[in-house]
Each structure stands twice: as C-alpha cells, then as structure tokens.
Amino acid sequence: MGRVANLGPGRPRVEQRRRRGQTPRAEILDAAGELFTTNGYANTSTRVVADAVGIRQASLYHHFAAKDDILDALLAETIAAPLELAERLGKVSAPVPTRLYALARFDVRQLCAARWNLGALYLLPELRTERFAMFRRRRDELREHYERLAAGVLAEVGGAGVAGAEALPFRLVETVINMRSDQGEAPADSERTIPEAALRVLGWPGDLHALHDEASRLLEIA
Amino acid sequence: MGRVANLGPGRPRVEQRRRRGQTPRAEILDAAGELFTTNGYANTSTRVVADAVGIRQASLYHHFAAKDDILDALLAETIAAPLELAERLGKVSAPVPTRLYALARFDVRQLCAARWNLGALYLLPELRTERFAMFRRRRDELREHYERLAAGVLAEVGGAGVAGAEALPFRLVETVINMRSDQGEAPADSERTIPEAALRVLGWPGDLHALHDEASRLLEIA
C-alpha cells in the first residue's frame, strides 16, 4: 500500500530535493559537477548522480539522454559567458589592453566563483573524442579571442613583450583551475593578479591600476 | 604439449615485447603512461596494462602491487628531476633570477619531452586521497622552491612586479601540460617563452637573452 502510493505519473521524488538549483536540470548539473570533480567522471554513473539529486534514474534520462550529455552541458557552462563577453568586446571601441584585461578578469572571476572546479575536466581524455568536438571548437574560439587581443597588445608595444607570449594570457587565466585543484581555492586577489600578469608578459608598460579601473567601467557597459 | 611448454618459472612472455623501456618495470610504466593519459586512469585496468606490455597480469603484480602504485611511480617521475635540480640550485651562488630561469627552463623541457603528458594526471580526483599524500607533499616542495626563488626576484626588483606574482612561475611552467593536452604539443619555443614570462610577471627588467645564456651555463654545472 505504501509502495503503491509511490507509483504513477504524479509520484513524489524518492526523497526531498537536496541539491542547489531552481529546476531538476540545474540540480542534476550541480550534483554531477560535484561528483565528476570529486569522484571522477569515469567513476560516476548516471545512477549515482540521480541518487545524489534524489530522483529516479528514469527521471534523469528525461533531461539528459546519456552521461556525456551532462558533461557536455557542464563544460559548455564554463565557456558560455566569457565567449559571449569576448564577442561583445569585439564590438566596442575600447583600447585593446583594456579589452584583454576585462576579458581575463571576468573569466578568472567566473572560474573562481563556480561552485565546482569544472575546468579540471578539460584534461579528461574523453574530451578528445568526436562527441566533444563542438565543445572543443567553442573553447578554441575563446582561446582565439584571447590570442587576437594579446597579439594586438604585442603589436602596440613593438617587441617589448616576450616573443610567442600571445598564447599566455589564456593559459594564465586557466591556472586558477590548477590552483583550485591543489589548494582548494585560488588566492583571493587572482582577479587582479592574473589579468595584470597577462598584460606584463605581453610587455605592456602602462599603469595597471588605471587599467583595472578602465576595465571595470568597460565590464559595466559591454 | 605446446601449452605445457609455456608454463613454469622460465616461461616466455605471452607475446614479444612491444613497449619502450629497458626493463619490464619501465615497459609497464610506458604502457600505463599511454593508457592513463589517452583512455583515462579509472578506465584502465591492470589487466589492460599487462596486455599492452605483452605480459601476464601476475607478472605485472610482481612489479606493482596495485594500479595506484603504477600511478604513483609515474607521478613521481614528473617531479623527481626538477626537485633534485631545485635542491642543487639552492646550493650554488648564482643570482636568483638565473636560478629561477634555469629551473623553469629545465622543467618545461622535461614536461615537453616526456613521451606521455603525465602532468594531465595532476588533476585526477584520486590524487586528493591519502594514498597520494607523499606525492602531493613532494610536489608542494617543488612549488615552494619556485615560490622562494620568485619571492627573491620580487624583493630584488622592489615592487616592480605584479603583486602576488610569486605563485605564477610554477603555474606558468605547468601550462605546457594544458598546451600539450589541447594542441598535441606545446610550441617549440616554450623552453624560452615560459621562463621569460616567469621573469617578466615578477617585474624583472633585465636582458632576457643574457639571462638565457647564464642559465644555460648554470644548468651545465649545477
């Protein structure tokens, strides 16, 4: 009788909701983000994710057809906002160093603020498969935005930067992922340290405090 | 009769040796390095490693009691040489910027030259368990060597560097792991670009070409 009451289309969840998130989809992503980053992607089944949310596995499949769809959605989250910002920054008339600083600052902030250190999943061998070709392409796009801005700064400073340094701002931003992985969190001042370092490796000689303020204003309007 | 000939203590391998390495142990590490970085650690059983080497699983257990012992040995390899160098550099009288450049250059070179991109394993959640406490401690030691040298450079330049940048040289060196993971290999000039960038984020204003030559001489004697 107790069992029967739990069957049928309107049946309650196995347990009360226990995850953050406004929707079942968001709760699944939150649980998977935790499990993938703490127990590992290969070690985590959709069954375990469903249990962590307090829903049945069949309900999980209503939102995500397979485990790699959950991973793809989590990865997409990590680059969607900086990629959108990079595209908007491409249309404003601010100086190139300001745009690069603003992008790096925004990206560091969101990588640090995310509840789970999802960037740690970038090195999964699974990401090299065809299934994740679209994600890889979008991340490449973000990397190219960084490299175009960095090349612009290098051109402005006329040889004062480290040769070949246009690849480094993107890579410097992603070091907060390693800091979070090793030390639990990135240093509180990373939002300033990392963008400043990005400009300095490019040989940009200007006033970093003034640049910080300009980038803050740019982030308000872009 | 054919089967019987394969039994007993002196029995031949299942197949001919197919891995690089002078010893069975080295062959196991080479196979595991490939499988852990391309198929994933959790997805790779000791059985699969033994098959890749062309030995029986029982023979593998003669060298490594468990899969985590193989991982631990692979990880230890990635830091043993730079850690030894850092200790030797602590005893020479070369200027701090030269020592930091030499360490970063040596470390980038070995991370790039290693047959498998083993640094990609640093972000495995398994590494946060007690089993890998010793590895984490040794890697922390290496990080502290970098940070001490970086703090020395920052002190020399008197506030010209990015505040909080002492953490960045170690992190910059490790970006070659991400470059290898994303692009197959790090740019050929990383051995120069990364140490130069490490010095520039610290605000070191000197001649990078002269520093490169000094660091080369130091690496020959240290």
XYZ file of C-alpha atoms in Angstrom:
444
model
C 0.000 0.000 0.000
C 2.822 2.378 0.896
C 4.613 1.247 -2.274
C 1.517 1.697 -4.433
C 1.197 5.291 -3.308
C 4.634 5.944 -4.758
C 3.768 4.741 -8.293
C 2.080 6.526 -11.160
C 2.861 9.668 -13.110
C 2.467 12.132 -10.281
C 4.629 10.192 -7.875
C 6.810 12.097 -5.463
C 10.587 12.056 -5.589
C 12.392 9.292 -3.784
C 13.491 11.908 -1.242
C 13.283 15.609 -0.717
C 15.315 17.802 -3.041
C 18.817 18.050 -1.741
C 20.720 19.924 -4.413
C 21.093 23.560 -5.299
C 19.249 24.606 -8.417
C 15.891 26.061 -9.394
C 15.000 23.230 -11.764
C 15.575 19.474 -11.853
C 18.019 20.058 -14.717
C 20.052 22.509 -12.618
C 20.026 20.102 -9.682
C 21.315 17.280 -11.887
C 24.106 19.537 -13.174
C 25.046 20.598 -9.658
C 25.215 17.000 -8.410
C 27.148 15.851 -11.480
C 29.543 18.809 -11.153
C 30.354 17.720 -7.630
C 30.650 14.011 -8.416
C 32.662 14.429 -11.623
C 35.172 16.739 -9.923
C 35.453 14.850 -6.625
C 34.961 11.175 -7.565
C 35.916 11.386 -11.223
C 33.903 11.267 -14.444
C 34.558 7.616 -15.267
C 33.830 6.582 -11.670
C 30.407 8.287 -11.638
C 27.351 6.589 -13.116
C 24.101 8.365 -14.002
C 22.563 6.197 -11.286
C 24.826 7.776 -8.668
C 24.006 11.258 -9.998
C 20.271 10.513 -9.795
C 20.690 9.245 -6.224
C 22.563 12.398 -5.253
C 19.705 14.543 -6.578
C 17.073 12.340 -5.000
C 15.351 11.442 -8.276
C 14.963 8.187 -10.181
C 17.405 7.334 -12.943
C 14.499 7.344 -15.431
C 13.727 10.955 -14.468
C 17.367 11.901 -15.061
C 17.147 10.427 -18.582
C 14.215 12.731 -19.217
C 16.680 15.642 -19.009
C 19.897 14.049 -20.288
C 19.942 11.058 -22.636
C 23.423 9.960 -21.510
C 26.216 10.795 -19.105
C 28.267 12.542 -21.790
C 25.355 14.959 -22.348
C 25.639 16.001 -18.705
C 29.392 16.513 -19.080
C 28.880 18.489 -22.287
C 26.348 20.787 -20.577
C 28.716 21.368 -17.632
C 31.644 22.142 -19.926
C 29.522 24.477 -22.064
C 28.673 26.458 -18.901
C 32.353 27.146 -18.234
C 32.908 28.972 -21.512
C 29.490 30.392 -22.491
C 29.738 33.641 -20.533
C 33.389 34.539 -21.360
C 32.774 33.676 -25.017
C 29.739 35.975 -25.131
C 31.720 38.720 -23.422
C 34.615 38.279 -25.872
C 32.176 38.707 -28.746
C 30.661 41.852 -27.220
C 34.149 43.238 -26.514
C 34.940 42.774 -30.196
C 32.298 45.426 -30.966
C 33.303 48.166 -28.537
C 35.899 50.803 -29.262
C 37.923 50.448 -26.044
C 41.736 50.085 -26.308
C 42.996 46.529 -26.809
C 44.789 46.268 -23.406
C 41.570 47.290 -21.623
C 39.574 44.685 -23.519
C 42.079 41.925 -22.774
C 42.228 42.869 -19.101
C 38.420 42.941 -18.878
C 38.048 39.523 -20.515
C 40.720 37.930 -18.317
C 39.266 39.473 -15.183
C 35.724 38.354 -15.951
C 36.911 34.845 -16.841
C 39.061 34.427 -13.702
C 36.149 35.613 -11.589
C 33.717 33.100 -13.048
C 36.240 30.223 -12.893
C 36.842 31.021 -9.208
C 33.181 31.599 -8.342
C 31.787 28.428 -9.901
C 30.647 26.046 -7.166
C 32.665 23.146 -8.639
C 36.065 23.378 -10.286
C 34.725 22.252 -13.652
C 37.806 23.386 -15.578
C 39.581 20.375 -14.048
C 37.509 18.333 -16.511
C 39.238 19.972 -19.531
C 42.059 17.432 -19.300
C 39.784 14.380 -19.426
C 40.826 12.075 -22.285
C 37.126 11.697 -23.096
C 37.135 15.294 -24.356
C 39.302 14.330 -27.297
C 36.531 12.176 -28.786
C 34.167 13.253 -31.557
C 31.349 13.621 -29.011
C 33.060 16.754 -27.649
C 34.187 18.245 -30.976
C 31.686 21.101 -30.640
C 32.857 21.957 -27.132
C 36.495 21.858 -28.270
C 35.633 24.180 -31.165
C 33.909 26.670 -28.847
C 36.820 26.610 -26.408
C 39.195 27.141 -29.349
C 37.100 30.165 -30.299
C 37.532 31.595 -26.806
C 41.283 30.887 -26.970
C 41.459 32.671 -30.342
C 39.712 35.727 -28.881
C 42.401 35.877 -26.202
C 45.185 35.356 -28.741
C 43.873 38.066 -31.068
C 43.707 40.590 -28.231
C 47.145 39.504 -26.971
C 48.623 39.837 -30.468
C 47.112 43.334 -30.593
C 48.863 44.299 -27.360
C 52.167 42.787 -28.557
C 51.895 44.803 -31.776
C 51.244 48.004 -29.784
C 54.278 47.597 -27.563
C 56.540 46.846 -30.536
C 58.746 43.971 -29.406
C 58.802 44.768 -25.679
C 56.846 41.601 -24.873
C 58.069 38.035 -24.601
C 58.221 36.553 -28.120
C 55.460 33.990 -28.527
C 53.584 35.324 -25.498
C 50.239 35.712 -27.299
C 49.319 32.185 -26.117
C 49.952 33.002 -22.456
C 47.045 35.209 -21.293
C 44.530 32.403 -21.982
C 46.810 29.907 -20.246
C 47.396 32.215 -17.268
C 43.639 32.539 -16.756
C 43.281 28.774 -16.712
C 45.935 28.428 -13.988
C 43.228 29.298 -11.433
C 41.817 25.836 -12.203
C 45.088 24.216 -11.055
C 45.275 26.492 -8.009
C 41.737 25.487 -7.003
C 42.581 21.832 -7.554
C 45.789 21.945 -5.481
C 44.884 24.414 -2.767
C 41.088 24.271 -2.549
C 40.759 27.781 -3.914
C 42.694 30.310 -5.953
C 44.167 33.273 -3.998
C 41.549 35.945 -3.319
C 43.417 38.525 -5.423
C 43.612 36.321 -8.563
C 41.033 38.517 -10.265
C 43.673 41.246 -10.259
C 46.941 39.253 -10.246
C 46.153 37.140 -13.314
C 44.980 39.929 -15.679
C 47.965 42.062 -14.572
C 50.328 39.168 -15.280
C 48.691 38.677 -18.695
C 49.489 42.288 -19.611
C 53.023 42.181 -18.191
C 54.100 39.072 -20.158
C 52.993 40.965 -23.267
C 55.360 43.771 -22.289
C 52.592 46.302 -21.734
C 54.274 49.080 -19.757
C 51.277 51.149 -18.612
C 49.646 51.833 -15.249
C 47.914 48.651 -14.095
C 45.723 50.416 -11.505
C 44.310 52.758 -14.122
C 43.796 49.796 -16.461
C 41.922 47.927 -13.732
C 39.526 50.852 -13.313
C 39.031 51.257 -17.073
C 38.330 47.536 -17.425
C 35.780 47.733 -14.578
C 33.947 50.521 -16.411
C 34.101 48.531 -19.653
C 32.621 45.453 -17.955
C 29.685 47.591 -16.797
C 28.774 48.691 -20.320
C 29.924 45.764 -22.511
C 52.311 -30.076 -25.252
C 52.525 -26.554 -26.704
C 50.657 -25.223 -23.638
C 52.876 -27.120 -21.235
C 55.963 -25.535 -22.758
C 54.539 -22.133 -21.729
C 54.196 -22.975 -18.059
C 56.776 -22.925 -15.293
C 59.060 -20.259 -13.926
C 61.057 -19.671 -17.087
C 58.052 -19.323 -19.346
C 58.213 -16.821 -22.168
C 56.023 -13.724 -22.380
C 52.615 -14.030 -23.979
C 53.976 -12.029 -26.913
C 57.126 -10.242 -27.892
C 57.999 -7.062 -26.036
C 56.155 -4.215 -27.600
C 56.855 -1.269 -25.339
C 59.726 1.116 -24.908
C 61.845 0.530 -21.842
C 64.938 -1.331 -20.803
C 63.220 -3.316 -18.077
C 59.773 -4.866 -17.568
C 59.130 -2.155 -14.966
C 59.903 0.601 -17.489
C 57.711 -1.090 -20.093
C 54.805 -1.266 -17.650
C 55.229 2.437 -16.835
C 55.368 3.354 -20.522
C 52.194 1.387 -21.310
C 50.387 2.757 -18.262
C 51.506 6.305 -19.127
C 49.901 5.958 -22.537
C 46.713 4.296 -21.307
C 46.155 6.599 -18.320
C 46.599 9.726 -20.473
C 44.637 8.533 -23.514
C 41.905 6.253 -22.086
C 41.812 7.618 -18.560
C 43.038 6.281 -15.236
C 39.690 4.940 -13.987
C 39.007 3.331 -17.393
C 42.294 1.394 -17.407
C 42.659 -1.889 -15.509
C 45.991 -3.507 -14.634
C 44.847 -6.305 -16.966
C 44.741 -3.884 -19.894
C 48.183 -2.519 -18.945
C 49.611 -6.071 -18.808
C 48.076 -6.843 -22.217
C 49.615 -3.703 -23.699
C 53.048 -4.746 -22.452
C 52.551 -8.333 -23.564
C 52.980 -9.838 -20.093
C 50.629 -11.702 -17.779
C 48.756 -9.772 -15.117
C 50.514 -11.881 -12.449
C 53.882 -10.682 -13.796
C 52.710 -7.084 -13.572
C 51.821 -7.607 -9.906
C 55.396 -8.739 -9.343
C 56.456 -5.131 -10.092
C 53.443 -3.153 -8.833
C 51.090 -4.451 -6.160
C 48.194 -2.285 -7.351
C 47.177 0.191 -10.033
C 47.692 3.179 -7.733
C 51.337 2.129 -7.284
C 51.814 2.484 -11.039
C 50.201 5.927 -10.977
C 52.336 6.963 -8.017
C 55.528 5.882 -9.832
C 54.516 7.795 -12.979
C 53.716 10.935 -10.996
C 56.960 10.703 -9.028
C 58.874 10.666 -12.342
C 57.369 14.017 -13.342
C 58.810 15.868 -10.360
C 61.931 13.911 -9.343
C 64.358 15.624 -11.717
C 63.165 19.249 -11.253
C 63.038 18.733 -7.489
C 66.634 17.454 -7.453
C 67.711 20.365 -9.624
C 65.928 22.851 -7.339
C 67.822 21.409 -4.381
C 71.164 21.658 -6.197
C 70.353 25.214 -7.309
C 69.798 26.096 -3.663
C 73.497 25.408 -3.045
C 75.068 27.421 -5.868
C 75.884 31.081 -5.665
C 74.244 32.191 -8.933
C 71.875 35.193 -8.877
C 68.249 34.392 -8.027
C 66.812 35.325 -11.463
C 69.311 32.971 -13.147
C 68.381 30.129 -10.809
C 64.656 30.640 -11.346
C 65.108 30.809 -15.136
C 67.246 27.647 -15.096
C 64.710 25.702 -13.030
C 61.767 26.803 -15.185
C 63.645 26.029 -18.387
C 64.694 22.561 -17.235
C 61.180 21.767 -16.006
C 59.457 22.957 -19.192
C 61.893 20.895 -21.230
C 61.229 17.699 -19.319
C 57.444 18.233 -19.276
C 57.527 18.712 -23.065
C 59.957 15.867 -23.761
C 58.196 13.186 -21.709
C 56.659 10.637 -24.048
C 53.223 10.915 -22.369
C 51.648 14.076 -20.988
C 51.691 12.780 -17.420
C 51.065 16.197 -15.879
C 47.484 15.858 -17.133
C 47.079 13.341 -14.305
C 47.698 16.031 -11.639
C 44.020 16.987 -11.740
C 42.732 13.449 -11.085
C 40.436 13.442 -8.038
C 42.210 10.242 -6.945
C 45.290 12.364 -6.137
C 43.487 14.009 -3.250
C 43.308 10.718 -1.318
C 45.704 9.677 1.464
C 47.403 7.223 -0.926
C 48.962 10.166 -2.773
C 49.810 12.321 0.253
C 53.551 11.736 -0.271
C 53.361 12.750 -3.936
C 51.381 15.864 -3.041
C 53.974 16.761 -0.406
C 56.845 16.374 -2.889
C 55.021 18.455 -5.483
C 54.350 21.104 -2.803
C 58.111 21.106 -2.101
C 58.803 21.802 -5.761
C 56.178 24.551 -5.765
C 57.782 26.083 -2.673
C 61.210 26.110 -4.374
C 59.659 28.083 -7.235
C 57.883 30.430 -4.845
C 61.008 31.105 -2.785
C 63.010 31.951 -5.904
C 60.139 34.078 -7.247
C 59.842 35.934 -3.933
C 63.599 36.573 -4.157
C 63.216 38.144 -7.597
C 60.216 40.217 -6.440
C 62.278 41.500 -3.490
C 65.160 42.429 -5.829
C 63.001 44.474 -8.188
C 61.332 46.304 -5.302
C 57.654 46.461 -6.198
C 58.023 46.464 -9.985
C 56.419 43.036 -10.249
C 52.760 42.080 -10.158
C 51.657 41.854 -6.502
C 51.071 38.220 -5.583
C 53.013 37.008 -8.611
C 55.299 34.652 -6.660
C 52.789 31.842 -7.324
C 52.872 32.354 -11.086
C 56.235 30.975 -12.328
C 55.319 27.451 -11.109
C 51.867 27.796 -12.683
C 53.275 29.155 -15.955
C 55.569 26.125 -16.240
C 52.613 23.805 -15.799
C 50.695 25.485 -18.629
C 52.730 23.372 -21.078
C 50.661 20.422 -19.793
C 47.463 22.129 -20.953
C 49.041 23.127 -24.264
C 50.078 19.524 -24.899
C 46.615 18.320 -23.955
C 44.805 20.793 -26.239
C 47.168 21.031 -29.180
C 49.128 17.775 -29.101
C 52.312 19.572 -28.166
C 53.495 22.794 -26.603
C 55.031 25.376 -29.004
C 58.658 24.552 -29.826
C 59.910 27.754 -28.196
C 58.171 27.118 -24.836
C 61.537 26.360 -23.256
C 62.363 30.033 -23.787
C 58.908 31.675 -23.742
C 57.775 30.273 -20.395
C 60.906 31.099 -18.331
C 60.974 34.575 -19.904
C 57.306 35.085 -18.999
C 58.033 33.877 -15.450
C 60.673 36.612 -15.052
C 58.538 39.310 -16.664
C 55.498 38.784 -14.408
C 57.888 39.274 -11.498
C 58.844 42.633 -12.988
C 62.453 41.625 -13.653
C 63.693 44.287 -16.086
C 66.981 42.748 -17.276
C 68.222 41.333 -20.582
C 66.442 38.028 -21.202
C 68.943 36.844 -23.840
C 71.852 37.260 -21.454
C 69.821 35.523 -18.721
C 69.105 32.608 -21.061
C 72.844 32.145 -21.686
C 73.700 32.422 -17.991
C 71.016 29.878 -17.108
C 72.391 27.509 -19.782
C 75.834 27.700 -18.200
C 74.321 27.172 -14.764
C 72.454 24.069 -15.959
C 75.754 22.628 -17.175
C 77.429 22.903 -13.776
C 74.502 22.554 -11.308
